[in-house]
Amino acid sequence: MEFLLDGFVQAIILLVHLDPETYSAIRATLWSSSAAMAVSLVLGLPAGFWLGYHNFYGKHALRTVVDTLLSLPTVLVGLIVYAFISRQGPLGEMGLLFTLPGIAVGQAILAWPVVVALTATAVESMDRQLSITLRSLGADRRQLLLSTLWEARFGILAAGVTAYGRVMTEVGISMMVGGNIKWATRTMTTAIALETNKGMFATGVALGLVLLAIAFAVNVSLSFLRRQVR
Amino acid sequence: MSSGKPPIFRIEALQQHYGGRRALFVPHLEIAPGAIVGLMGPNGSGKSTLLRLLGFIEKPSSGLIHFKGRTAAPFDPRIRSRVTLLPQDPYLMNRSVFDNVAYGIKLRGAGSDSVQRVHRALAAVGLAPAQFARRPWFALSGGEAQRVALAARLALEPEVLLMDEPTASVDAESAERIRRAALAARDQWGTTLIVASHDWSWLFEVCDAVWHLYAGTVFPAGTRTFFPGPWEQAGEGAWRRRLADGQWLIAPAGTDPSAPAYIESQKLILSRAPMVEGSRVVLKGTVLRQALIRRTGKVVVTVGIGELTLTAVLAPETLRNEGMAPGDGIFVTYAPEDVSWIDSS
Amino acid sequence: MTPLFRKPVIFAFCACLILFSSGIAGAQQTLMMATTTSTDDTGLLDYLMPLFTKDSGIDLKWTATGTGKALKLGENCDVDVLLVHAPPAEKKFVEDGFGINRRQVMYNDFVLIGPAGDPAAIKGKTVKEALAAIRAKQSVFTSRGDKSGTHQQELALWKAAGGPMPEKEPWYVQTGQGMLATINVAAERNGYTMTDRGTFIKYEADHKGNPPLKILVEGDQVLLNQYSVITVNPARCPKVKADLAETFSKWMAGERGQQLIAGFKLLDKQLFTPNANE
């Protein structure tokens, strides 16, 4: 039990003393998860809008598929991405294995269904009159998409926060694709896994608390953003 | 009306189906530019559908709508921001009143005068720009929200303004402001107004023409009374339908006993004393409302019989001579052969 | 237009994203190695690598996993060089054409550890006798169970001890985790396990020199744990940086590397014995 308290003390020490290993892992975590979020938002928002806005044959089945993808096991994503970006794989030439962009690719795949599903829900829950209003005021298709997403911005922000939480705390992809390389691809979560494997439970707790603190900081800045876009 | 100009709308064989059910069928219709057309009819009769089709919000299942002589479809750049619809429950976007009104102008590529245009549009609906422009969307009453929504359309200086029940859920002052603003648009820019409403002050005082809609069918020119089914056999060549108060409607036998029938308002004869005249049908009812049709000088009278509301059109002198006031008992007489069937095929 | 970029805060947020994206390291010569958890967990690599980089100008990165996965990464051409300890598997790896130039660089030895109370009374016995005693007593024995070099060594010892290979017996616990995690499981269950000495010294150090598990059997010839460096075969994997891998391999087996290995100590104890010249 006492390692929990030790971990708490150690977490503060790590942060206050600017421990370079910890900051390297924080940076790796923020880099890969932010890049993953950027990609999954760019690809996920239009898809989510399309899925939420239009009615078409098979929509229900497609929703079920997307909802199932919400439960994608991270290790499966890690293995699939590894298969593609391994030097033997079809995308091996790009040299993504054991790099942060490689992790970001896997995490973007993880985040994409979250963004799509929650955006679709947010767009679906918009008043039907919104579309009529936008179009009767002269919006073309692109403006319709942008304005609808903007109207649904709180739901979409929630989608972003949920997806961000999922990618920031996943271990499977970071470990498999990133390789937990010190100073390079060691993220907060792989560092926690490593320390725990080494039996350094207190350090694991400390890093876990640091990760929680990062999540807190991210959420505080997003809720600040939320107030700005009211 | 200005018959020299080509119609602003020409509708051909227009049909709209929702999930296999036909919501609207318009074989042929034309609307002259600058006209004020009223759409009248019960809920679910297809008024909103027709407005959405004319506003190019929806694609029809089949048929064509020509706008100024050329066929047009949703997202047509020729249509956008020239034809605009004010839906029944207007949606205000989550932004300030100013930004709501300015939205359409900005989409079009804002001119240098966009601020003035927004302010003019707000003033036209009776909202002082200084007081309202910076308000958030949620700090408005229902009537104010409706007027902001109208201002957003007026800011476009549209060629066609379609309004779905614009005054149904607002107070009298807002209703009057909305009516005046819409008429001012017609006077100022020649905007064609098409209004779906239950409001008689719109239909009979303002409109050049009133179209009656019933069960997805449009009856241009003239008011009617509709008799919904189901009908039963009543001897040779006649069908009948029992009303809630026990009286019977009689109609010539049709093809579909569940189909609705109608009679033109001019064919209904109203009298204080019962008329006994051969094969005619005489029903006893109560006068409900009266209103002057300003354009023709005639008077619309509605009479409640059982669950039905009959709409008759009388000359003012008939009304005076017979001395009919709301609440009076009245006899309605019609000839069964004047009843027509709505072709539901 | 949608005022997405009108607000300065959103702009700042995006700027932050871009700032993070500038984080990819410069183009130094980088060598990618797959190694076992024991070399990483003991801190040997953290100690050696800055010195290697200083000597050679090569930036060495490594991913620490079990030997099984390390060999697989080599087979898939995903790494340039391996530092592993499972001689039979390594030899097969080279014979199959996946690797070249296998060089022995050092060894440490395995030890059997268990609770100080020693319920199966294995202290001082040979490995063969000790394992037989554990089996007879049905004392808890934790195994890595992860195809790592250590796990393969342990299986070889069970085989040598005779009798059926333990697999589903309730006293035989397969953790599927790293060495230190497995030691911790053994400690929790008051059981025995086999570990490399280096990891055990680290474990001792973590417990301020007084761990719940003690060394009970050591020094038996069969407990030798040989580490080798293997270059991934460039004939199979054209992208492999074989020249850099050779530089590393020679440095480890050379005088400088060997001296440094001998000098790596924890709690004043030497963890690895260099033996490139044998």
CSV table of C-alpha atoms in Angstrom, one decimal, chain C residues 18-236:
chain,number,residue,atom,x,y,z
C,18,ILE,CA,2.3,22.8,-34.8
C,19,LEU,CA,4.9,23.5,-32.1
C,20,PHE,CA,4.7,19.9,-30.9
C,21,SER,CA,5.0,18.7,-34.4
C,22,SER,CA,8.5,20.1,-34.7
C,23,GLY,CA,9.7,17.4,-32.4
C,24,ILE,CA,11.2,14.8,-34.7
C,25,ALA,CA,14.9,14.3,-34.0
C,26,GLY,CA,17.6,15.5,-36.4
C,27,ALA,CA,19.1,13.2,-38.9
C,28,GLN,CA,22.0,11.6,-37.0
C,29,GLN,CA,23.2,8.1,-37.9
C,30,THR,CA,20.8,6.0,-36.0
C,31,LEU,CA,21.1,2.3,-35.2
C,32,MET,CA,18.1,0.4,-34.1
C,33,MET,CA,18.5,-2.5,-31.7
C,34,ALA,CA,16.1,-5.0,-30.2
C,35,THR,CA,17.3,-6.4,-26.9
C,36,THR,CA,16.0,-8.2,-23.9
C,37,THR,CA,14.5,-6.7,-20.8
C,38,SER,CA,17.4,-7.8,-18.6
C,39,THR,CA,20.0,-5.5,-20.3
C,40,ASP,CA,17.5,-2.6,-20.1
C,41,ASP,CA,16.1,-3.2,-16.6
C,42,THR,CA,19.6,-3.5,-15.0
C,43,GLY,CA,20.6,-0.1,-16.5
C,44,LEU,CA,23.5,-1.6,-18.4
C,45,LEU,CA,22.4,0.0,-21.7
C,46,ASP,CA,21.8,3.4,-20.1
C,47,TYR,CA,25.4,3.1,-18.9
C,48,LEU,CA,27.0,1.9,-22.1
C,49,MET,CA,25.2,3.8,-24.8
C,50,PRO,CA,26.2,7.4,-24.2
C,51,LEU,CA,29.8,6.1,-24.2
C,52,PHE,CA,29.3,4.2,-27.4
C,53,THR,CA,27.7,7.2,-29.1
C,54,LYS,CA,30.7,9.3,-27.9
C,55,ASP,CA,33.2,6.8,-29.4
C,56,SER,CA,31.4,6.1,-32.7
C,57,GLY,CA,29.1,9.1,-33.4
C,58,ILE,CA,26.3,6.6,-33.8
C,59,ASP,CA,23.0,7.2,-32.0
C,60,LEU,CA,21.8,3.9,-30.7
C,61,LYS,CA,18.1,3.4,-30.0
C,62,TRP,CA,16.7,0.2,-28.5
C,63,THR,CA,13.5,-1.5,-27.8
C,64,ALA,CA,13.5,-3.8,-24.9
C,65,THR,CA,11.3,-6.9,-25.2
C,66,GLY,CA,11.6,-10.6,-24.7
C,67,THR,CA,14.2,-12.5,-26.8
C,68,GLY,CA,11.3,-14.1,-28.7
C,69,LYS,CA,9.9,-10.8,-29.9
C,70,ALA,CA,13.4,-9.3,-30.4
C,71,LEU,CA,14.3,-12.2,-32.8
C,72,LYS,CA,10.9,-11.7,-34.6
C,73,LEU,CA,11.7,-8.0,-35.1
C,74,GLY,CA,15.0,-9.0,-36.6
C,75,GLU,CA,13.3,-11.5,-38.8
C,76,ASN,CA,11.0,-8.7,-40.0
C,77,CYS,CA,13.9,-6.4,-40.7
C,78,ASP,CA,12.6,-3.9,-38.3
C,79,VAL,CA,15.8,-3.6,-36.3
C,80,ASP,CA,19.5,-3.5,-37.4
C,81,VAL,CA,21.1,-5.4,-34.5
C,82,LEU,CA,20.2,-7.7,-31.7
C,83,LEU,CA,21.6,-8.1,-28.2
C,84,VAL,CA,20.0,-11.3,-26.9
C,85,HIS,CA,20.6,-14.3,-24.7
C,86,ALA,CA,19.2,-17.6,-26.0
C,87,PRO,CA,22.0,-19.4,-27.7
C,88,PRO,CA,20.0,-22.3,-29.3
C,89,ALA,CA,17.4,-19.9,-30.7
C,90,GLU,CA,20.1,-17.5,-31.8
C,91,LYS,CA,22.0,-20.2,-33.6
C,92,LYS,CA,18.8,-21.2,-35.4
C,93,PHE,CA,18.2,-17.6,-36.3
C,94,VAL,CA,21.6,-17.4,-37.9
C,95,GLU,CA,21.3,-20.8,-39.6
C,96,ASP,CA,17.9,-19.7,-41.1
C,97,GLY,CA,19.7,-16.7,-42.7
C,98,PHE,CA,18.1,-14.0,-40.6
C,99,GLY,CA,21.3,-12.9,-38.9
C,100,ILE,CA,25.0,-12.8,-39.4
C,101,ASN,CA,28.2,-12.4,-37.3
C,102,ARG,CA,26.9,-13.6,-34.0
C,103,ARG,CA,29.4,-12.5,-31.4
C,104,GLN,CA,29.5,-13.6,-27.8
C,105,VAL,CA,30.0,-10.5,-25.7
C,106,MET,CA,29.3,-11.3,-22.1
C,107,TYR,CA,27.5,-13.6,-19.7
C,108,ASN,CA,25.9,-13.4,-16.4
C,109,ASP,CA,24.5,-16.4,-14.6
C,110,PHE,CA,21.1,-17.5,-13.5
C,111,VAL,CA,20.2,-18.2,-9.9
C,112,LEU,CA,17.3,-19.9,-8.3
C,113,ILE,CA,15.7,-17.6,-5.7
C,114,GLY,CA,13.0,-18.3,-3.1
C,115,PRO,CA,11.7,-17.2,0.3
C,116,ALA,CA,14.2,-17.2,3.1
C,117,GLY,CA,12.2,-20.0,4.8
C,118,ASP,CA,12.9,-22.3,1.8
C,119,PRO,CA,9.8,-24.6,2.2
C,120,ALA,CA,11.2,-27.0,-0.4
C,121,ALA,CA,14.6,-27.0,1.2
C,122,ILE,CA,16.6,-26.4,-2.1
C,123,LYS,CA,19.4,-24.4,-0.6
C,124,GLY,CA,22.8,-25.6,-1.7
C,125,LYS,CA,21.5,-28.3,-4.0
C,126,THR,CA,22.2,-28.7,-7.7
C,127,VAL,CA,19.7,-27.3,-10.1
C,128,LYS,CA,18.5,-30.8,-11.0
C,129,GLU,CA,17.9,-31.7,-7.4
C,130,ALA,CA,16.4,-28.3,-6.5
C,131,LEU,CA,13.8,-28.5,-9.3
C,132,ALA,CA,12.9,-32.0,-8.4
C,133,ALA,CA,12.4,-30.9,-4.8
C,134,ILE,CA,10.1,-28.0,-5.8
C,135,ARG,CA,8.0,-30.4,-8.0
C,136,ALA,CA,7.8,-32.9,-5.2
C,137,LYS,CA,6.8,-30.3,-2.6
C,138,GLN,CA,4.5,-28.6,-5.1
C,139,SER,CA,5.9,-25.3,-4.0
C,140,VAL,CA,4.9,-22.2,-6.1
C,141,PHE,CA,7.3,-21.6,-8.9
C,142,THR,CA,6.8,-18.6,-11.1
C,143,SER,CA,7.9,-18.7,-14.7
C,144,ARG,CA,8.3,-15.9,-17.3
C,145,GLY,CA,6.2,-17.9,-19.7
C,146,ASP,CA,7.0,-15.4,-22.5
C,147,LYS,CA,9.5,-17.2,-24.7
C,148,SER,CA,12.2,-14.9,-23.6
C,149,GLY,CA,15.8,-16.1,-23.2
C,150,THR,CA,15.3,-16.5,-19.5
C,151,HIS,CA,12.1,-18.6,-20.1
C,152,GLN,CA,13.9,-20.8,-22.7
C,153,GLN,CA,16.7,-21.3,-20.3
C,154,GLU,CA,14.3,-22.3,-17.5
C,155,LEU,CA,12.5,-24.8,-19.8
C,156,ALA,CA,15.9,-26.3,-20.7
C,157,LEU,CA,16.6,-26.8,-16.9
C,158,TRP,CA,13.2,-28.4,-16.3
C,159,LYS,CA,13.9,-30.7,-19.3
C,160,ALA,CA,17.3,-31.6,-17.8
C,161,ALA,CA,15.7,-32.3,-14.4
C,162,GLY,CA,13.6,-35.1,-16.0
C,163,GLY,CA,9.9,-35.8,-15.6
C,164,PRO,CA,7.1,-34.1,-17.5
C,165,MET,CA,7.4,-30.4,-18.4
C,166,PRO,CA,5.3,-28.4,-15.9
C,167,GLU,CA,2.6,-26.5,-17.7
C,168,LYS,CA,-0.8,-26.5,-16.1
C,169,GLU,CA,0.1,-27.6,-12.6
C,170,PRO,CA,-1.4,-25.2,-10.0
C,171,TRP,CA,2.0,-24.6,-8.4
C,172,TYR,CA,3.5,-23.6,-11.7
C,173,VAL,CA,2.6,-19.9,-12.4
C,174,GLN,CA,3.3,-18.4,-15.8
C,175,THR,CA,3.3,-14.6,-15.5
C,176,GLY,CA,3.8,-13.7,-19.2
C,177,GLN,CA,5.7,-10.6,-18.0
C,178,GLY,CA,9.2,-9.3,-17.5
C,179,MET,CA,11.8,-10.6,-15.1
C,180,LEU,CA,11.2,-8.1,-12.3
C,181,ALA,CA,7.5,-8.5,-12.5
C,182,THR,CA,7.9,-12.2,-12.3
C,183,ILE,CA,10.2,-11.9,-9.3
C,184,ASN,CA,7.5,-9.8,-7.6
C,185,VAL,CA,4.9,-12.4,-8.3
C,186,ALA,CA,7.1,-15.0,-6.7
C,187,ALA,CA,7.5,-12.8,-3.7
C,188,GLU,CA,3.8,-12.2,-3.4
C,189,ARG,CA,3.1,-16.0,-3.6
C,190,ASN,CA,6.0,-16.9,-1.4
C,191,GLY,CA,7.4,-19.0,-4.2
C,192,TYR,CA,10.6,-19.8,-6.2
C,193,THR,CA,11.7,-18.5,-9.5
C,194,MET,CA,14.8,-18.4,-11.7
C,195,THR,CA,16.3,-15.1,-12.6
C,196,ASP,CA,19.5,-13.7,-14.1
C,197,ARG,CA,21.8,-12.5,-11.5
C,198,GLY,CA,21.9,-8.9,-12.9
C,199,THR,CA,18.2,-8.5,-12.5
C,200,PHE,CA,18.3,-10.0,-9.0
C,201,ILE,CA,21.0,-7.5,-7.9
C,202,LYS,CA,18.8,-4.7,-9.2
C,203,TYR,CA,15.9,-6.2,-7.3
C,204,GLU,CA,18.1,-6.4,-4.2
C,205,ALA,CA,19.1,-2.7,-4.7
C,206,ASP,CA,15.4,-1.7,-5.0
C,207,HIS,CA,14.8,-3.3,-1.7
C,208,LYS,CA,17.7,-1.6,0.0
C,209,GLY,CA,19.7,-4.8,0.1
C,210,ASN,CA,17.1,-6.8,2.0
C,211,PRO,CA,14.7,-8.4,-0.4
C,212,PRO,CA,12.1,-11.0,0.7
C,213,LEU,CA,13.5,-13.5,-1.8
C,214,LYS,CA,17.1,-14.8,-1.5
C,215,ILE,CA,19.5,-16.7,-3.7
C,216,LEU,CA,19.3,-20.4,-2.9
C,217,VAL,CA,21.0,-22.1,-5.8
C,218,GLU,CA,23.9,-20.7,-7.7
C,219,GLY,CA,27.1,-21.5,-9.4
C,220,ASP,CA,25.9,-24.6,-11.2
C,221,GLN,CA,27.5,-24.8,-14.7
C,222,VAL,CA,24.0,-25.1,-16.4
C,223,LEU,CA,23.1,-21.7,-15.0
C,224,LEU,CA,25.4,-19.8,-17.4
C,225,ASN,CA,23.5,-17.0,-19.3
C,226,GLN,CA,25.4,-16.1,-22.5
C,227,TYR,CA,24.6,-12.8,-24.3
C,228,SER,CA,25.4,-12.3,-27.9
C,229,VAL,CA,25.2,-9.5,-30.5
C,230,ILE,CA,23.8,-10.5,-33.9
C,231,THR,CA,23.7,-8.3,-37.0
C,232,VAL,CA,20.5,-8.6,-39.0
C,233,ASN,CA,21.3,-10.1,-42.4
C,234,PRO,CA,21.6,-7.3,-44.9
C,235,ALA,CA,21.2,-9.8,-47.7
C,236,ARG,CA,17.6,-10.4,-46.6
